[in-house]
XYZ file of C-alpha atoms in Angstrom:
654
model
C 66.983 86.922 116.923
C 68.998 83.768 116.502
C 70.403 82.012 119.539
C 73.080 83.935 121.433
C 76.554 83.266 120.102
C 77.732 82.317 123.564
C 75.507 79.234 123.425
C 76.987 77.958 120.193
C 79.704 75.294 120.252
C 83.185 76.751 120.547
C 84.807 74.211 118.243
C 88.175 74.682 119.906
C 90.616 71.866 119.342
C 91.449 69.655 122.290
C 95.071 68.998 121.277
C 96.066 72.663 121.438
C 99.078 73.288 123.695
C 98.111 75.040 126.926
C 100.255 78.140 127.143
C 100.173 80.921 129.740
C 100.512 84.552 128.741
C 104.005 84.671 130.192
C 105.069 81.508 128.333
C 103.703 82.910 125.094
C 105.702 86.100 125.568
C 108.845 84.104 126.323
C 108.460 82.151 123.082
C 108.019 85.359 121.097
C 110.982 86.979 122.865
C 113.225 83.999 122.174
C 112.393 84.243 118.463
C 113.432 87.891 118.279
C 116.724 88.830 116.724
C 118.411 89.865 119.962
C 121.436 91.846 118.825
C 121.886 95.116 116.965
C 125.098 94.620 114.996
C 124.371 97.405 112.528
C 123.038 100.925 112.921
C 119.318 101.574 112.573
C 117.865 104.975 111.733
C 114.446 104.101 113.143
C 115.846 102.579 116.348
C 117.850 105.749 116.939
C 114.763 107.840 116.192
C 112.799 106.142 118.965
C 115.741 106.784 121.313
C 115.555 110.499 120.551
C 118.578 110.547 118.268
C 117.909 111.920 114.791
C 120.684 110.246 112.760
C 120.077 111.929 109.414
C 123.540 110.787 108.326
C 122.246 107.209 108.132
C 119.801 108.071 105.333
C 121.207 111.241 103.745
C 122.524 111.520 101.119
C 119.939 109.053 99.865
C 121.620 105.719 99.004
C 121.546 104.812 95.317
C 121.590 101.521 93.401
C 124.511 100.538 91.191
C 124.242 101.467 87.513
C 124.205 97.858 86.311
C 121.417 97.028 88.800
C 119.420 99.948 87.428
C 119.914 98.881 83.818
C 118.995 95.264 84.523
C 116.015 96.311 86.605
C 114.647 98.786 84.074
C 114.983 96.294 81.231
C 112.978 93.754 83.185
C 110.334 96.295 84.197
C 109.794 97.129 80.520
C 109.140 93.456 79.738
C 106.878 93.064 82.751
C 104.908 96.191 81.866
C 104.275 94.875 78.361
C 103.124 91.525 79.760
C 100.835 93.154 82.325
C 99.277 95.473 79.750
C 98.696 92.774 77.133
C 98.176 89.533 79.076
C 96.572 90.395 82.424
C 92.832 91.067 82.374
C 92.084 92.406 85.843
C 88.337 92.450 85.240
C 88.385 88.780 84.258
C 90.341 87.836 87.385
C 87.831 89.723 89.522
C 84.869 88.189 87.692
C 86.155 84.593 87.674
C 87.860 84.862 91.089
C 90.910 83.161 89.601
C 94.111 84.077 87.810
C 94.036 82.237 84.468
C 96.570 79.433 84.237
C 98.009 80.933 81.063
C 98.816 84.145 82.926
C 100.720 82.261 85.607
C 102.482 80.216 82.939
C 103.441 83.403 81.131
C 104.806 84.909 84.329
C 106.896 81.787 84.854
C 108.299 82.044 81.336
C 109.148 85.697 81.941
C 111.149 84.683 85.008
C 108.935 86.582 87.440
C 108.986 83.737 89.980
C 112.732 84.208 90.311
C 112.972 87.984 90.572
C 114.880 87.862 93.872
C 116.661 84.551 93.281
C 120.343 84.707 92.349
C 121.200 84.219 88.683
C 123.347 81.180 89.512
C 120.131 79.389 90.455
C 118.290 80.513 87.332
C 116.734 83.620 88.851
C 116.837 87.226 87.719
C 118.816 88.474 90.702
C 116.961 91.766 90.999
C 117.677 94.123 93.869
C 115.061 94.733 96.562
C 114.394 98.125 94.978
C 113.504 96.664 91.590
C 111.722 93.670 93.038
C 109.433 96.101 94.825
C 108.961 98.196 91.664
C 107.956 95.002 89.871
C 105.476 94.091 92.615
C 103.955 97.575 92.466
C 103.592 97.252 88.694
C 102.128 93.738 88.715
C 99.939 94.548 91.716
C 98.473 97.556 89.922
C 97.509 95.337 86.996
C 95.923 92.865 89.411
C 96.328 92.880 93.205
C 95.789 89.118 93.148
C 98.823 88.670 90.899
C 100.857 90.889 93.210
C 99.797 88.792 96.206
C 100.745 85.551 94.451
C 104.222 86.825 93.566
C 104.789 88.357 96.997
C 103.751 85.236 98.901
C 105.991 83.122 96.649
C 109.189 85.146 97.048
C 108.875 87.373 100.107
C 107.832 84.716 102.608
C 107.737 81.486 100.576
C 110.587 79.016 100.057
C 113.153 81.310 98.338
C 113.642 83.889 101.112
C 114.198 81.592 104.138
C 116.472 79.345 102.060
C 118.463 82.366 100.930
C 119.176 83.266 104.567
C 119.158 79.946 106.427
C 119.275 77.159 103.841
C 122.156 74.773 103.299
C 123.969 74.813 99.974
C 122.355 71.490 99.108
C 118.889 72.905 99.801
C 119.607 75.969 97.675
C 120.881 73.810 94.816
C 117.812 71.579 95.063
C 114.954 74.025 95.503
C 115.945 77.489 94.266
C 116.174 76.554 90.545
C 112.652 75.128 90.810
C 111.337 78.240 92.566
C 112.988 80.484 89.973
C 111.190 79.037 86.954
C 108.506 76.441 87.591
C 107.435 75.881 91.194
C 105.131 78.152 93.181
C 105.768 78.254 96.927
C 103.711 79.087 100.003
C 104.366 79.797 103.687
C 102.299 77.878 106.270
C 102.309 79.155 109.853
C 98.749 80.147 110.819
C 96.358 77.514 112.165
C 92.606 77.672 112.827
C 93.226 78.532 116.480
C 96.696 80.064 116.166
C 97.330 83.496 114.711
C 99.823 85.935 116.207
C 100.482 83.676 119.215
C 102.709 80.938 117.752
C 103.487 79.455 121.166
C 100.188 77.568 120.778
C 101.191 76.014 117.452
C 99.694 72.521 117.257
C 101.016 71.041 113.997
C 103.566 68.418 115.007
C 106.693 67.044 113.363
C 107.714 63.812 115.084
C 111.211 62.483 114.327
C 111.203 58.993 112.809
C 114.579 57.754 111.617
C 115.828 60.052 108.878
C 112.416 61.662 108.501
C 109.923 63.799 110.382
C 106.228 62.893 110.348
C 103.934 65.930 110.087
C 100.373 66.083 111.397
C 98.146 69.139 111.652
C 96.049 71.737 109.850
C 97.130 75.095 108.444
C 94.779 77.977 107.648
C 94.965 80.884 105.158
C 97.754 79.333 103.126
C 98.207 81.980 100.417
C 99.268 80.162 97.221
C 98.593 76.900 99.043
C 95.969 75.761 96.538
C 98.410 75.902 93.607
C 101.748 75.588 95.403
C 104.371 72.990 94.550
C 106.607 73.672 97.554
C 105.642 74.676 101.087
C 107.486 76.187 104.027
C 105.753 74.611 107.025
C 106.175 75.550 110.668
C 105.628 72.579 112.987
C 106.417 71.691 116.587
C 109.047 69.009 117.140
C 108.617 67.303 120.534
C 111.712 67.335 122.704
C 113.283 63.906 123.069
C 116.697 62.281 123.302
C 118.824 63.762 120.554
C 116.169 66.343 119.657
C 116.005 69.772 121.306
C 112.525 70.191 119.847
C 110.576 73.390 119.378
C 108.922 75.129 116.446
C 110.848 74.172 113.324
C 110.736 75.067 109.627
C 110.535 72.475 106.851
C 110.382 72.500 103.071
C 107.543 70.144 102.121
C 106.587 68.889 98.680
C 102.932 69.819 98.216
C 102.347 66.613 96.283
C 103.498 64.442 99.205
C 101.194 61.667 100.322
C 99.023 62.878 103.180
C 98.929 66.553 102.108
C 95.365 67.651 101.340
C 94.116 71.096 100.384
C 90.663 70.867 101.915
C 89.224 74.218 100.929
C 89.892 77.181 98.659
C 88.946 80.199 100.751
C 87.027 83.197 99.378
C 87.396 86.766 100.607
C 85.901 90.245 100.284
C 88.909 91.272 98.189
C 91.809 89.693 96.337
C 89.326 87.314 94.812
C 91.915 85.727 92.556
C 94.271 84.514 95.274
C 94.691 80.785 95.766
C 94.352 80.680 99.523
C 93.304 77.494 101.277
C 93.187 75.136 104.231
C 95.914 72.484 104.153
C 95.876 69.283 106.205
C 98.928 67.135 106.929
C 98.343 63.529 107.920
C 101.349 61.337 108.526
C 103.348 63.296 105.951
C 106.942 62.101 105.810
C 109.500 64.856 105.328
C 113.224 64.068 105.021
C 115.401 65.587 107.707
C 117.397 67.108 104.857
C 114.384 69.358 104.218
C 114.564 70.947 107.651
C 115.564 74.622 107.425
C 118.026 75.504 110.163
C 118.044 73.699 113.493
C 115.148 72.409 115.531
C 113.532 75.221 117.487
C 114.645 77.941 115.060
C 111.388 78.102 113.121
C 110.023 81.335 114.574
C 113.382 83.071 114.334
C 113.541 82.045 110.674
C 110.019 83.335 110.095
C 110.674 86.692 111.763
C 114.028 87.189 110.064
C 112.475 86.349 106.711
C 109.837 89.006 107.332
C 112.417 91.694 108.118
C 112.768 92.394 104.402
C 109.791 90.322 103.228
C 107.449 92.883 104.767
C 108.585 95.435 102.167
C 106.476 93.685 99.540
C 103.194 94.960 101.006
C 104.174 98.649 101.105
C 105.399 98.215 97.534
C 101.908 97.346 96.412
C 100.456 100.026 98.694
C 102.645 102.655 97.032
C 101.488 101.366 93.657
C 97.882 101.631 94.813
C 98.490 105.234 95.847
C 99.814 106.061 92.390
C 96.686 104.585 90.811
C 94.403 106.428 93.227
C 96.149 109.682 92.344
C 95.769 109.058 88.617
C 92.048 108.338 88.877
C 91.438 111.228 91.277
C 93.209 113.641 88.929
C 91.442 112.510 85.768
C 87.986 112.225 87.318
C 88.143 115.459 89.294
C 89.133 117.419 86.224
C 86.309 115.935 84.133
C 83.516 116.084 86.706
C 81.975 119.538 87.134
C 79.697 120.773 89.920
C 78.423 124.320 90.406
C 80.292 125.664 87.419
C 83.789 124.270 87.991
C 85.685 120.963 88.233
C 85.138 119.235 91.565
C 88.899 119.286 92.184
C 88.664 123.054 92.618
C 86.155 122.696 95.436
C 88.137 122.694 98.674
C 86.307 119.724 100.185
C 87.452 117.539 97.277
C 90.763 119.298 96.700
C 91.983 118.526 100.221
C 91.433 114.828 99.572
C 93.418 114.998 96.343
C 96.235 116.839 98.105
C 96.277 114.116 100.779
C 96.484 111.372 98.159
C 99.269 113.123 96.216
C 101.398 113.981 99.252
C 100.936 110.580 100.887
C 101.770 108.684 97.701
C 105.015 110.648 97.486
C 105.840 109.786 101.102
C 104.971 106.087 100.738
C 107.257 105.745 97.746
C 109.966 107.621 99.661
C 109.694 105.260 102.634
C 109.645 102.219 100.342
C 112.606 103.188 98.178
C 114.724 104.292 101.126
C 114.038 101.097 103.089
C 114.575 98.921 100.016
C 117.871 100.556 99.100
C 119.072 100.180 102.678
C 118.117 96.501 102.470
C 120.177 96.142 99.295
C 123.223 97.834 100.798
C 122.968 95.766 103.986
C 124.807 98.457 105.951
C 121.903 99.151 108.289
C 119.599 96.990 110.356
C 116.186 97.710 108.826
C 113.938 95.471 110.903
C 112.120 98.499 112.369
C 112.142 100.442 109.086
C 110.574 97.526 107.194
C 107.967 97.036 109.911
C 107.143 100.758 109.909
C 106.881 100.708 106.113
C 104.416 97.829 106.292
C 102.384 99.411 109.072
C 102.290 102.907 107.592
C 101.837 101.778 104.003
C 98.892 99.508 104.731
C 97.102 102.106 106.847
C 97.644 105.064 104.523
C 96.880 103.166 101.312
C 93.535 102.109 102.780
C 92.781 105.742 103.639
C 93.730 106.894 100.143
C 91.493 104.307 98.513
C 88.639 105.291 100.829
C 89.096 108.946 99.874
C 89.087 108.005 96.187
C 85.755 106.237 96.616
C 84.433 109.379 98.312
C 85.744 111.596 95.510
C 84.046 109.371 92.945
C 80.793 109.479 94.921
C 78.179 106.966 93.788
C 80.474 105.848 90.999
C 83.069 104.942 93.608
C 80.606 102.521 95.206
C 79.531 101.072 91.841
C 81.496 98.151 90.429
C 83.636 98.534 87.341
C 81.506 95.948 85.540
C 78.325 97.914 86.245
C 79.910 101.193 85.168
C 81.083 99.614 81.934
C 77.703 97.993 81.278
C 75.983 101.367 81.274
C 78.581 102.993 79.052
C 81.022 104.648 81.460
C 84.676 103.987 82.168
C 84.967 100.839 84.275
C 87.013 102.214 87.172
C 87.450 99.570 89.926
C 87.640 101.998 92.865
C 85.469 99.870 95.141
C 87.580 96.822 94.256
C 90.743 98.677 95.193
C 89.221 99.462 98.591
C 88.314 95.810 99.123
C 91.658 94.520 97.879
C 93.695 96.853 100.082
C 91.800 96.044 103.262
C 93.674 92.802 103.893
C 97.029 94.588 104.034
C 96.111 95.862 107.494
C 95.994 92.185 108.547
C 98.435 90.336 106.237
C 101.905 89.533 107.620
C 101.147 91.044 111.002
C 97.996 93.032 111.748
C 98.285 96.718 112.569
C 97.751 95.903 116.241
C 100.473 93.235 116.238
C 102.826 95.503 114.283
C 102.334 98.167 116.959
C 103.440 95.719 119.643
C 106.294 94.276 117.592
C 107.722 97.692 116.740
C 107.178 98.972 120.268
C 109.168 96.024 121.627
C 112.074 96.866 119.325
C 111.742 100.579 120.101
C 112.191 100.028 123.846
C 114.869 97.353 123.455
C 117.633 99.657 124.714
C 115.625 100.348 127.866
C 114.830 96.712 128.542
C 118.438 95.664 127.944
C 119.637 97.883 130.814
C 116.576 98.045 133.055
C 114.491 95.019 132.150
C 115.475 93.038 135.232
C 114.157 95.852 137.414
C 110.597 95.134 136.326
C 110.912 91.347 135.940
C 109.111 89.700 138.897
C 111.172 86.528 138.507
C 114.535 88.238 139.000
C 116.350 88.117 142.332
C 117.164 91.155 144.444
C 120.813 90.920 143.404
C 119.809 90.892 139.726
C 117.602 93.911 140.305
C 120.391 95.742 142.095
C 122.778 95.068 139.232
C 120.175 96.216 136.720
C 119.599 99.372 138.758
C 123.284 100.219 138.631
C 123.458 99.624 134.876
C 120.318 101.669 134.310
C 121.728 104.524 136.361
C 124.823 104.703 134.165
C 122.797 104.502 130.931
C 120.224 107.127 131.864
C 122.814 109.490 133.324
C 124.340 109.694 129.849
C 121.145 109.438 127.800
C 118.613 111.704 129.486
C 120.643 114.963 129.291
C 120.899 114.512 125.515
C 117.105 114.688 125.222
C 116.982 118.266 126.471
C 118.449 120.094 123.470
C 119.559 119.371 119.933
C 120.004 120.771 116.430
C 116.248 120.958 115.993
C 116.334 124.112 118.136
C 118.909 125.861 115.937
C 117.314 127.912 113.141
C 120.068 127.171 110.604
C 120.155 123.391 111.050
C 119.699 121.247 107.929
C 120.174 124.321 105.707
C 120.973 122.094 102.702
C 117.251 121.376 102.540
C 116.556 125.014 101.653
C 118.104 125.410 98.198
C 117.507 128.621 96.316
C 114.188 128.741 94.512
C 112.674 125.804 96.397
C 110.314 125.355 99.318
C 112.176 125.241 102.629
C 112.145 121.733 104.070
C 114.643 122.381 106.851
C 111.936 123.343 109.407
C 110.397 119.898 108.947
C 113.676 118.136 109.722
C 114.170 120.351 112.765
C 110.636 119.356 113.788
C 111.529 115.668 113.412
C 114.663 116.107 115.529
C 112.812 117.917 118.327
C 109.908 115.505 118.374
C 112.131 112.437 118.294
C 113.553 113.692 121.584
C 110.058 114.430 122.870
C 108.964 110.913 121.908
C 111.915 109.399 123.754
C 111.152 111.489 126.855
C 107.510 110.409 126.723
C 108.499 106.753 126.455
C 110.909 107.047 129.386
C 108.271 108.755 131.515
C 105.752 106.029 130.679
C 108.221 103.271 131.608
C 108.956 105.025 134.895
C 105.252 105.390 135.591
C 103.973 101.968 134.600
C 107.127 99.791 134.824
C 106.076 96.147 134.460
C 102.561 97.141 133.394
C 103.947 98.996 130.362
C 103.362 95.984 128.099
C 99.622 96.153 128.875
C 99.364 99.778 127.744
C 98.784 98.857 124.134
C 96.971 102.088 123.301
C 99.924 104.141 124.487
C 102.450 101.922 122.705
C 100.452 102.076 119.482
C 100.494 105.877 119.525
C 104.243 105.906 120.223
C 104.784 103.719 117.170
C 102.456 105.816 115.015
C 104.392 108.948 115.956
C 107.617 107.200 115.016
C 106.105 106.131 111.702
C 105.139 109.708 110.875
C 108.596 111.029 111.804
C 110.242 108.329 109.681
C 107.980 109.135 106.728
C 108.701 112.853 107.048
C 112.442 112.155 107.063
C 112.202 109.865 104.035
C 110.063 112.375 102.111
C 112.555 115.205 102.657
C 115.556 113.056 101.757
C 113.840 111.812 98.600
C 112.896 115.341 97.571
C 116.515 116.445 97.914
C 117.667 113.420 95.879
C 115.258 114.258 93.054
C 116.390 117.892 93.137
C 120.056 116.958 92.809
C 119.192 114.596 89.958
C 117.220 117.325 88.198
C 114.202 115.018 88.171
C 111.058 116.980 89.160
C 112.954 118.479 92.090
C 110.750 121.550 92.509
C 107.562 119.482 92.466
C 109.104 116.908 94.821
C 109.920 119.645 97.320
C 106.332 120.871 97.125
C 104.943 117.388 97.747
C 107.363 116.764 100.619
C 106.374 120.075 102.176
C 102.675 119.283 101.850
C 103.139 115.815 103.315
C 105.190 117.073 106.259
C 102.625 119.738 107.094
C 99.843 117.150 106.988
C 101.937 114.719 109.016
C 102.750 117.309 111.678
C 99.047 117.763 112.386
C 98.702 114.012 112.912
C 101.798 113.938 115.141
C 100.484 116.723 117.368
C 97.195 114.888 117.787
C 98.988 111.644 118.642
C 101.157 113.345 121.254
C 98.043 114.852 122.807
C 96.406 111.434 122.899
C 99.380 109.843 124.664
C 98.110 111.291 127.929
C 94.574 112.478 127.124
C 92.535 109.477 126.044
C 89.787 107.094 127.087
C 91.973 103.985 127.460
C 91.022 103.316 131.107
C 87.325 103.933 130.486
C 87.443 101.755 127.369
C 88.776 98.845 129.421
C 85.836 99.153 131.816
C 83.367 99.194 128.939
C 85.005 96.133 127.404
C 84.629 94.232 130.669
C 80.980 95.215 130.687
C 80.510 94.024 127.104
C 82.144 90.665 127.786
C 80.228 90.292 131.031
C 76.902 90.807 129.290
C 76.080 94.143 130.917
C 75.074 95.678 127.598
C 73.347 92.750 125.911
C 70.137 94.775 125.950
C 71.798 97.095 123.436
C 71.884 94.257 120.893
C 68.104 93.817 120.871
C 66.027 94.726 117.835
C 68.185 93.251 115.074
C 68.489 89.952 113.235
C 71.822 88.119 113.104
C 72.133 86.628 109.588
C 75.229 84.596 110.533
C 74.989 80.881 109.885
C 75.352 78.456 112.763
C 78.694 76.844 113.431
C 81.694 77.059 115.734
C 83.658 80.296 115.920
C 86.833 78.330 115.238
C 86.778 75.192 113.118
C 88.005 71.973 114.677
C 91.502 71.074 113.533
C 92.134 67.694 115.098
C 94.933 65.740 113.418
C 93.901 62.789 111.334
C 93.214 61.730 107.763
C 91.326 64.146 105.559
C 87.635 63.558 104.957
C 87.398 66.047 102.107
C 88.292 66.236 98.447
C 91.780 67.491 97.655
C 91.393 70.758 95.711
C 95.133 71.198 95.196
C 95.794 72.075 91.532
C 99.424 72.641 90.588
C 99.831 74.729 87.437
C 102.022 73.135 84.804
């Protein structure tokens, strides 16, 4: 075997800020949007209150938005069908420049940008439909468009930018300039308190130094949103701050174009800043607001990933249907064999639910009546996990052909179905824009916000006895009113939600009663856990993850039922929609029951002991007998500030 990894150089940067766990949590907490000024269906769900009135009747877009959106989708569909060669993008690992130019000419870069800045002004609903369409033609194209508009320059400027910044940059982003978002660093992922890139004030400018990793679109971008740390000094409050940076600025070097197992056409790189001067006028918001800007941008920006996940589900369903009808085994189509049929039913029902979650969340974002920070996060979490499972099941349904590349299938005379590519391309969504594990913690923090707001001081070791006494009194008042409401509710009444049992249709009302009952059960479980573990609750990540997963299933069940009822009232496949919603809810209920069981019956404590043994070397003997083909090198590349020693591979597309 090669030398033990523990003996290899760590490569950790020496200029990295030293941050304790508590300090890191304080930075993340300060960046959170603290207030709840609008109602939230998902927040209420985690509190045991099933507010169906917040999502039913299903909100609908305005007629003119629908007309404008459908007209654009028709143009985009024609472009995708005639101009985008997915196989070529996969083969060459690059989106052809003429495709990107054509997308610019079509106005795709400005889908979410207001018409007064030269954009198309599409709603969130139709923006997501467009992403699903483009992403189905090529996931790399979908990623480029999503990174540009969902987290790139347009979205943070729309929310936090000055009028001068909007006038300057939005027209460029709408038609010509590709943007990218730069937060991650070689040694900084989901813990931004350790951010090392600096922005030092110098007159009317800031001077940026540092290295950013995994800059999606960074290789071809014209404009960058960069998060950098401003040191506190006289006249400067300092803190992590957001800037718009011209990618062509002196001192900006794209040092590497990264390659991945999937999304081979994305232009993702490593970007170094050395003494890059950025005008103070390019600062977004105030100093120290960078993380808040990033998180707020992601509140709706996260909906782009589930959009492409829903599109992937639709494609998986199409291929599963066509293949399973054509392929025969033991005298009948494989779809009619239960082992395969159950997989197809899962794909069909889950695709329906994903689209329901996406459209509901998107329409709520457009109406801006509800706070959807939890809904969008749940949509991202649930969509990325379920789409991956659907693609995996499709590969299994296709058998050996699912593992074979589209190019190989085509070369030997069969239909070139890129099932294995879809599996590879979807895998990153469980990591992009917040990994599943981080999303669990983020959503869990929001889900228990009401508890922490009244009882947080009770478990805070830094609070005084008087603060704890005050918190105890407040908590007593809150729980005296809240806990009795978790005992009974409409979910126990057999006639509740009767409008979801129209004549001649499957009865969906039992599923909504189930959601109501289990929302209360989830809230009781969370309260019991907080009482049991108190300050140690934040370390119980397995428990918190299951709480969030239960909430995601209950949200998806609610969205599926509401969407089915909408389609019924519109006379648009209502009967079939009810059948799919029923199938999804029955599948989901099985998962929910398992998750509830695992809240209290699990191996979490034993797992922690095993992990300590692994890290301590107790099981190194288990690693014997294999060869490690990894190449030598540090686990984390050095990212010391300084001039670049590498060729600039930045290539703006004009």
